[in-house]
mmCIF file of C-alpha atoms in Angstrom:
data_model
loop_
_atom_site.group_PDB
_atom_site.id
_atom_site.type_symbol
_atom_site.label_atom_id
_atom_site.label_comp_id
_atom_site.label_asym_id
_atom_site.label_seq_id
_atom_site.Cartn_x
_atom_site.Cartn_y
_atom_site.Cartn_z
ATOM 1 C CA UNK A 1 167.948 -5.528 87.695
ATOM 2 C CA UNK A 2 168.371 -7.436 84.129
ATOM 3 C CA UNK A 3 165.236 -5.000 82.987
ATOM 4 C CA UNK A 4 166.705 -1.911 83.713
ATOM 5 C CA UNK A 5 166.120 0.868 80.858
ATOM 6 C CA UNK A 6 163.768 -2.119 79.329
ATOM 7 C CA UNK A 7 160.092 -0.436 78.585
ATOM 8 C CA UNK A 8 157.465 -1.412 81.484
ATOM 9 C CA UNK A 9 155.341 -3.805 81.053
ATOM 10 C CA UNK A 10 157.285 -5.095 77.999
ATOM 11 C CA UNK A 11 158.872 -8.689 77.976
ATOM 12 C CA UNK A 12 162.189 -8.769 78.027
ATOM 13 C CA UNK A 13 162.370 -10.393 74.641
ATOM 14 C CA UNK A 14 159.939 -7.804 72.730
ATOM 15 C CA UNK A 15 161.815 -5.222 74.443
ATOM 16 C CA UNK A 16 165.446 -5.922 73.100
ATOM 17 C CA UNK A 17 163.170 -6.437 69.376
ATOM 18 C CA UNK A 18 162.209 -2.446 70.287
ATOM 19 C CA UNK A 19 164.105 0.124 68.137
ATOM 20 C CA UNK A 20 164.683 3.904 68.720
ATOM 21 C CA UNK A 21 162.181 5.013 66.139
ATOM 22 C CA UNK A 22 159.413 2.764 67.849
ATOM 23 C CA UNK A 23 159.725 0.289 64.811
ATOM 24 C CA UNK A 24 159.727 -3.571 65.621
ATOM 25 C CA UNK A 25 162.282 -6.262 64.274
ATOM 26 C CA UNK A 26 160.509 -8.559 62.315
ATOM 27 C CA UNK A 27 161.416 -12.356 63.459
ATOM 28 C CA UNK A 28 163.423 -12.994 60.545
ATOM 29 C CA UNK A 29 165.778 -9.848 61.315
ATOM 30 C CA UNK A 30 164.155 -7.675 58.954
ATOM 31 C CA UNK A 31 162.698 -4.018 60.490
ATOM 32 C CA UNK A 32 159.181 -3.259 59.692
ATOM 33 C CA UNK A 33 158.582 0.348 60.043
ATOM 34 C CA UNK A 34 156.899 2.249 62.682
ATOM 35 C CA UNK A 35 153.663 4.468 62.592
ATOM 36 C CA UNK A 36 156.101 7.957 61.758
ATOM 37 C CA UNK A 37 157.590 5.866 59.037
ATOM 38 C CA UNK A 38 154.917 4.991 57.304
ATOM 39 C CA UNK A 39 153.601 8.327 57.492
ATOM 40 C CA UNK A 40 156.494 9.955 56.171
ATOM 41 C CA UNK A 41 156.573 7.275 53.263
ATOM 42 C CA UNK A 42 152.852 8.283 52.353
ATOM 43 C CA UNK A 43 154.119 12.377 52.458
ATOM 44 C CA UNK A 44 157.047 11.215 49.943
ATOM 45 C CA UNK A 45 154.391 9.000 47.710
ATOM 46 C CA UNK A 46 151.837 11.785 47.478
ATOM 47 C CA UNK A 47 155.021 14.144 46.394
ATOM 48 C CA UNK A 48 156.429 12.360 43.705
ATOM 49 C CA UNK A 49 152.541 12.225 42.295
ATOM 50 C CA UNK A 50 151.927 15.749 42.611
ATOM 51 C CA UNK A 51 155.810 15.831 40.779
ATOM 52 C CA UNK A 52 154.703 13.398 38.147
ATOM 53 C CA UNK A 53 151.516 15.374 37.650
ATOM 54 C CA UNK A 54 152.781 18.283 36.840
ATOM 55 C CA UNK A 55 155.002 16.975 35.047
ATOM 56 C CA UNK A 56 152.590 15.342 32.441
ATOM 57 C CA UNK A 57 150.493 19.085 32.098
ATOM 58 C CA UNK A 58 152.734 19.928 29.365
ATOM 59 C CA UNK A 59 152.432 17.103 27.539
ATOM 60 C CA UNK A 60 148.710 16.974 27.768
ATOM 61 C CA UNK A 61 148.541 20.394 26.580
ATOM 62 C CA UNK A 62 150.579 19.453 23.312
ATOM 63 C CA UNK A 63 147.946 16.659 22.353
ATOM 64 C CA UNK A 64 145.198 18.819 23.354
ATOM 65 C CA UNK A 65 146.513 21.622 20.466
ATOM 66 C CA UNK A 66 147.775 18.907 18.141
ATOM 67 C CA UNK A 67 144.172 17.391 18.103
ATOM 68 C CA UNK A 68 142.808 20.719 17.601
ATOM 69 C CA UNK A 69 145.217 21.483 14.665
ATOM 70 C CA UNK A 70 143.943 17.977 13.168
ATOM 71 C CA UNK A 71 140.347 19.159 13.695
ATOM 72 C CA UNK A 72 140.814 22.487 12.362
ATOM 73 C CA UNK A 73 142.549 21.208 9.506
ATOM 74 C CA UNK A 74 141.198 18.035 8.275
ATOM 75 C CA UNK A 75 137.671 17.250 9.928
ATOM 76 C CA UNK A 76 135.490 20.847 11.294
ATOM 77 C CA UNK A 77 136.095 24.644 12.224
ATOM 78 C CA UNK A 78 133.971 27.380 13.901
ATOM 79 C CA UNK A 79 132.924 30.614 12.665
ATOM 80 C CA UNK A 80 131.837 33.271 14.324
ATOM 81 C CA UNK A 81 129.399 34.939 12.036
ATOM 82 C CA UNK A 82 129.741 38.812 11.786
ATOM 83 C CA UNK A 83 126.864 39.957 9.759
ATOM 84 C CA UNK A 84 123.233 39.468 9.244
ATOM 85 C CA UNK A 85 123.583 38.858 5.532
ATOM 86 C CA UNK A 86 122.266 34.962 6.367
ATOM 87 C CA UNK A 87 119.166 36.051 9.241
ATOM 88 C CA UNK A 88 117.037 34.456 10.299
ATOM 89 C CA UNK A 89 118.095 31.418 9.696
ATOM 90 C CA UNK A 90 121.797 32.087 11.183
ATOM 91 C CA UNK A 91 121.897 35.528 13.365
ATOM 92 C CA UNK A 92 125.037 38.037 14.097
ATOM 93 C CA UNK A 93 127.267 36.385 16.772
ATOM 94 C CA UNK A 94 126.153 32.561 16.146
ATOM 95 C CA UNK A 95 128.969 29.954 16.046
ATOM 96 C CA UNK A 96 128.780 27.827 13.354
ATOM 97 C CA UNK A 97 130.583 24.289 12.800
ATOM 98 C CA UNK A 98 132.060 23.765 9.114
ATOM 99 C CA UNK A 99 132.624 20.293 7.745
ATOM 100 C CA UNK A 100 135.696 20.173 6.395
ATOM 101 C CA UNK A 101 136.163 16.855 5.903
ATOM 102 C CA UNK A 102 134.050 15.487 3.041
ATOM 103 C CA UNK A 103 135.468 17.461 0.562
ATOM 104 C CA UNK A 104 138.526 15.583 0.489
ATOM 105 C CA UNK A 105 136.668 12.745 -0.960
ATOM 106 C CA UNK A 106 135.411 14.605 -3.718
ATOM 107 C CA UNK A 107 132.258 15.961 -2.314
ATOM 108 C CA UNK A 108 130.661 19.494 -3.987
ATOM 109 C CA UNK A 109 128.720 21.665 -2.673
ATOM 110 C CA UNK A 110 125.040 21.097 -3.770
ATOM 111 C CA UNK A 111 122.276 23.273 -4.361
ATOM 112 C CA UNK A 112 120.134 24.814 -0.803
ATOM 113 C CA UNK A 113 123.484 24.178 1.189
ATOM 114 C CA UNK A 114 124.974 26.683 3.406
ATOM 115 C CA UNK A 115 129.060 27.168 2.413
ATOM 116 C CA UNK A 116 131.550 29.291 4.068
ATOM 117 C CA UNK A 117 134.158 30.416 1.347
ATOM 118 C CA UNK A 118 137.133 32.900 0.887
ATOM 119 C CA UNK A 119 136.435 36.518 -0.410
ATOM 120 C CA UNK A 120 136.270 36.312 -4.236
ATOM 121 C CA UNK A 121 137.394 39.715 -4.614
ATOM 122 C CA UNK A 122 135.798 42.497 -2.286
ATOM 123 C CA UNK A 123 132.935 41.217 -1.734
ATOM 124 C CA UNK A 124 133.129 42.278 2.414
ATOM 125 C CA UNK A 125 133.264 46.037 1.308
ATOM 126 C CA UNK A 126 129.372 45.448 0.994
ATOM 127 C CA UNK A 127 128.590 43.421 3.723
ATOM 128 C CA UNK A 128 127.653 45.350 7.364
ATOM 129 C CA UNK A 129 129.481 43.561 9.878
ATOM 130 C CA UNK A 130 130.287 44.333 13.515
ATOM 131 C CA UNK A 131 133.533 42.894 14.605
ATOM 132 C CA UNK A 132 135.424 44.148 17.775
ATOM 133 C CA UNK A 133 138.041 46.204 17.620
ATOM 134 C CA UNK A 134 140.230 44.307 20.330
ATOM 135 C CA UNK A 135 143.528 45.987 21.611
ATOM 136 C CA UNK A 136 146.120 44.309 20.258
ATOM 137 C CA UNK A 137 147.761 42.419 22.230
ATOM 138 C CA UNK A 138 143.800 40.710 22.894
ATOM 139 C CA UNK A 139 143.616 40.224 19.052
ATOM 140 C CA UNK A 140 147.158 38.637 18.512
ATOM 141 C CA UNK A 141 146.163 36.246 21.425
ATOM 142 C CA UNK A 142 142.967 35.189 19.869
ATOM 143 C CA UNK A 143 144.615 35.162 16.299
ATOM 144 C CA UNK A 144 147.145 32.674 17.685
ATOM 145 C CA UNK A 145 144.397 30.162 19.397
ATOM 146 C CA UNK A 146 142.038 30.318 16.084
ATOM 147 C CA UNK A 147 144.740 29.444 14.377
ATOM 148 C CA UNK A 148 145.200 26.046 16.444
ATOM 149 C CA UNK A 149 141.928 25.699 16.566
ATOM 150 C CA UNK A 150 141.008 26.571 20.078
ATOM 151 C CA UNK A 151 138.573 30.034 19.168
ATOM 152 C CA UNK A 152 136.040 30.070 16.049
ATOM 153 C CA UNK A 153 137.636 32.518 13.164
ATOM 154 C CA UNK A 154 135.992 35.713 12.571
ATOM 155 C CA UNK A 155 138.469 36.169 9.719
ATOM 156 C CA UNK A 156 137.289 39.086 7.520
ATOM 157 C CA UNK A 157 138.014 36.914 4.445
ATOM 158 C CA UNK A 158 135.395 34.700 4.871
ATOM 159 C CA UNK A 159 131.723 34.842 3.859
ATOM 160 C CA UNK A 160 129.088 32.720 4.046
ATOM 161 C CA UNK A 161 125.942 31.919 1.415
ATOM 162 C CA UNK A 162 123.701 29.851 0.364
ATOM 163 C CA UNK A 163 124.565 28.110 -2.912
ATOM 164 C CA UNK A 164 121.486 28.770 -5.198
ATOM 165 C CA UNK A 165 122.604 27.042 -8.174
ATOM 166 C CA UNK A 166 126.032 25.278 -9.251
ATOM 167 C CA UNK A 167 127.918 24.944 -12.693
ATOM 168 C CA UNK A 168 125.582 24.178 -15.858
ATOM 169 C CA UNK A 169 123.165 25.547 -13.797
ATOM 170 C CA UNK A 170 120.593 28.990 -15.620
ATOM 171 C CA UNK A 171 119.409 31.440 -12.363
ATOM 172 C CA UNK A 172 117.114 34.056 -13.261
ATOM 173 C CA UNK A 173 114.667 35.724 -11.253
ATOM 174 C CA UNK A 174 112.282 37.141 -11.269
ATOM 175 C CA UNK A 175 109.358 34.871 -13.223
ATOM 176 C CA UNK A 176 105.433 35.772 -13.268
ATOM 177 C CA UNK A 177 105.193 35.176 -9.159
ATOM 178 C CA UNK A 178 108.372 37.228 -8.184
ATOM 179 C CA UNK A 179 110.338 33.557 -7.799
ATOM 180 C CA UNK A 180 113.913 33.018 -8.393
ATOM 181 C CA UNK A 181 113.943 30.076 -10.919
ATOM 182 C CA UNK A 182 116.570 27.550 -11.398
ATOM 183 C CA UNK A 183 116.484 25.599 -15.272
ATOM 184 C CA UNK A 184 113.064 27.220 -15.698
ATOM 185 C CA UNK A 185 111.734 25.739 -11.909
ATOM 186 C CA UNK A 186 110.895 28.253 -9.428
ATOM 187 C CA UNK A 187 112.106 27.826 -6.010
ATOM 188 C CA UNK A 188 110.755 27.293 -2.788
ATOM 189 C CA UNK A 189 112.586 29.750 -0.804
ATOM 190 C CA UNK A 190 110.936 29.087 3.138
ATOM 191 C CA UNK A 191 114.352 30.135 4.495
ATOM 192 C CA UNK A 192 114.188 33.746 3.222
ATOM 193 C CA UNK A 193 114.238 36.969 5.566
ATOM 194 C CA UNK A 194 110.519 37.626 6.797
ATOM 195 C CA UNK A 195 109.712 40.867 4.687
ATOM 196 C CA UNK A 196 112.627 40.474 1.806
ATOM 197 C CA UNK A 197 111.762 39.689 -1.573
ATOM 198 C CA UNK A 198 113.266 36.592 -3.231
ATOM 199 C CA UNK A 199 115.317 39.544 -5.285
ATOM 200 C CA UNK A 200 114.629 43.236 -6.142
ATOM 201 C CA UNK A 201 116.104 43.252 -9.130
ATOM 202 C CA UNK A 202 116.283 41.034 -12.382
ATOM 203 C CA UNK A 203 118.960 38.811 -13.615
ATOM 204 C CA UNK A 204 119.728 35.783 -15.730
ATOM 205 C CA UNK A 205 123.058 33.570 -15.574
ATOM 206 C CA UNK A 206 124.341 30.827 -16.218
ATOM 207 C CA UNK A 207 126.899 29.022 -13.861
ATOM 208 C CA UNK A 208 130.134 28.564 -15.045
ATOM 209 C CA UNK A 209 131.160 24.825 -14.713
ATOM 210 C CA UNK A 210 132.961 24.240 -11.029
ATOM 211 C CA UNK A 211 131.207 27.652 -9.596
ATOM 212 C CA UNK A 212 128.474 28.492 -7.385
ATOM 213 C CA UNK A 213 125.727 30.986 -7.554
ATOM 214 C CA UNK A 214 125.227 32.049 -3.884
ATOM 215 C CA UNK A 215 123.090 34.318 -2.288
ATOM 216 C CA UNK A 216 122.445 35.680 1.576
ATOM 217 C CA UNK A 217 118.863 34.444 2.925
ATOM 218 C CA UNK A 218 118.405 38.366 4.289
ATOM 219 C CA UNK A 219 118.094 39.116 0.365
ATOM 220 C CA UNK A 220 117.876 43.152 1.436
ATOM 221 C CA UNK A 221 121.461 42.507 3.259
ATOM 222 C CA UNK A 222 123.501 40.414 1.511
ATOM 223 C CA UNK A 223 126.327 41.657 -1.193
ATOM 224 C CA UNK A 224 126.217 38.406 -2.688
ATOM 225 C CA UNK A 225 126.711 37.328 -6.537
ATOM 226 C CA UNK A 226 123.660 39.874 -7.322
ATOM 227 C CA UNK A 227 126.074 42.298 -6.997
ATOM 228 C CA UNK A 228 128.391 40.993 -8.678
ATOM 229 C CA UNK A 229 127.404 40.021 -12.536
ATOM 230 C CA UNK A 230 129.626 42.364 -13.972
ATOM 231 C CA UNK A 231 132.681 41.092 -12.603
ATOM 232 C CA UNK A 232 134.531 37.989 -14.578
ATOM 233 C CA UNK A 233 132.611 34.872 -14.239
ATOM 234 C CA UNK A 234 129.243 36.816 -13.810
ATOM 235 C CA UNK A 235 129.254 36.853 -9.919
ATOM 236 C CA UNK A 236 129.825 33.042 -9.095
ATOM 237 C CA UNK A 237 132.176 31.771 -6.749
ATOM 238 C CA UNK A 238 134.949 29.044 -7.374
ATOM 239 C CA UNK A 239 134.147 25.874 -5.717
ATOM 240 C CA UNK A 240 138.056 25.597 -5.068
ATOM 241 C CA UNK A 241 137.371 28.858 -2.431
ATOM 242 C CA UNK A 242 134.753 27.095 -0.495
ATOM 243 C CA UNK A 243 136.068 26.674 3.186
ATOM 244 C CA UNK A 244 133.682 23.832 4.166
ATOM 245 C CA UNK A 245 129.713 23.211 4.296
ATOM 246 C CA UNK A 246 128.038 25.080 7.537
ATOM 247 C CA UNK A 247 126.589 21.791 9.264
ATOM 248 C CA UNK A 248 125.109 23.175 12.523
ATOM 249 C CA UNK A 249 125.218 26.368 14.666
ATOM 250 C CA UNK A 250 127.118 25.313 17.988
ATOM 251 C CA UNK A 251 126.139 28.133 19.943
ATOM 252 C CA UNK A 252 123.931 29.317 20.907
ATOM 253 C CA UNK A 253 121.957 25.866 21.139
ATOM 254 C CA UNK A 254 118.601 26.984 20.746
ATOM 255 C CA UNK A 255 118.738 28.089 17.075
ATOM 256 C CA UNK A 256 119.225 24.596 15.470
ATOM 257 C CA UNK A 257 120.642 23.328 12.215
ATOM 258 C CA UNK A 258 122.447 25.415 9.712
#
């Protein structure tokens, strides 16, 4: 009779330690909790992750554009290259990284590299190009990431060139073998369109100090500073408008260095 509404097969003294929830009383008095318990404390645990989780998204987001800000800015930047003024050694649609980052210790541009810089003056009006004409709520979109840093620019006030010859610097082509010459020495010019001459035309400057003579590797495409002689300073570019130096195409990965 003393174990009525006592478990069966319990003792008598594990049964009055037996709770309603199935937990136990520890020996010291405390309750350790049963099999539901803990599962229902796990449920609540994995909650307040998936809480704190989503929580943290936003902030992760911040650091992701303020790194690309401070990469845009300060360090490298894509372009998206919209004409074939540079083929073959950079083709319509390649992305190309831009070091940005050496110039701010003084570095210039020297002569053979590849520079992206802003429009002198008009110089696109020449240059065949085949951008997309987005709707615009697409284009305001991709405006806003390119200008955190999160989509190559395709801005139309860019161009891109290969410097030829920098300030102090006489260009003249053509001499006796059809070779553009640089302080009287012709150049070796492997990089130039299959086909294209080195120029079809004459000329003879002389760079301005802290300017560039560029010109576009496709020398039958390219309204470079040819085109330009009659214009003040003779067709050069400032080295103050140059963007950055083109180090290597990012995509796609097969066509190699800048």
């Amino acid at each position: 009779m003393g174990n009525r509404g006592k478990p069966r097969g319990v003792s008598s003294s594990a049964a009055e330690n037996l709770l309603p929830t199935g937990a136990r009383r520890a020996s010291g008095g405390a309750v350790r909790p049963g099999r539901a318990e803990r599962r229902k404390l796990q449920r609540k645990v994995k909650r307040r992750r998936r809480r704190s989780a989503v929580k943290e998204i936003p902030l992760l987001v911040g650091v992701a554009v303020l790194i690309a800000l401070v990469l845009k800015t300060f360090l490298l930047q894509a372009f998206v290259i919209p004409s074939g003024s540079m083929e073959n050694t950079i083709q319509i649609g390649d992305r190309v990284l831009v070091d940005k980052f050496t110039p701010w210790f003084g570095s210039k541009p020297q002569r053979g590299d590849v520079v992206v810089f802003k429009d002198p003056g008009n110089w696109l009006a020449g240059e065949k190009t085949t951008k997309k004409n987005d709707p615009v709520v697409v284009k305001q979109v991709k405006e806003g990431l390119v200008a955190i840093g999160l989509l190559p620019s395709d801005n139309d006030k860019d161009l891109i060139k290969r410097v030829v010859a920098v300030g102090g610097d006489t260009v003249k082509c053509c001499d006796a073998q059809g070779r553009v010459t640089v302080n009287g020495m012709p150049l070796s010019e492997p990089y130039i369109h299959p086909g294209n001459k080195p120029s079809a035309f004459d000329f003879s400057v002389t760079v301005p100090q802290g300017r560039l003579w560029v010109m576009g590797d496709h020398r039958a495409n390219s309204a470079d500073s040819r085109y330009h002689r009659t214009e003040q300073y003779g067709g050069t570019v400032s080295e103050d408008s140059v963007v950055g130096r083109a180090m290597v195409i990012a995509w796609p990965w097969a066509t190699g260095r800048a």
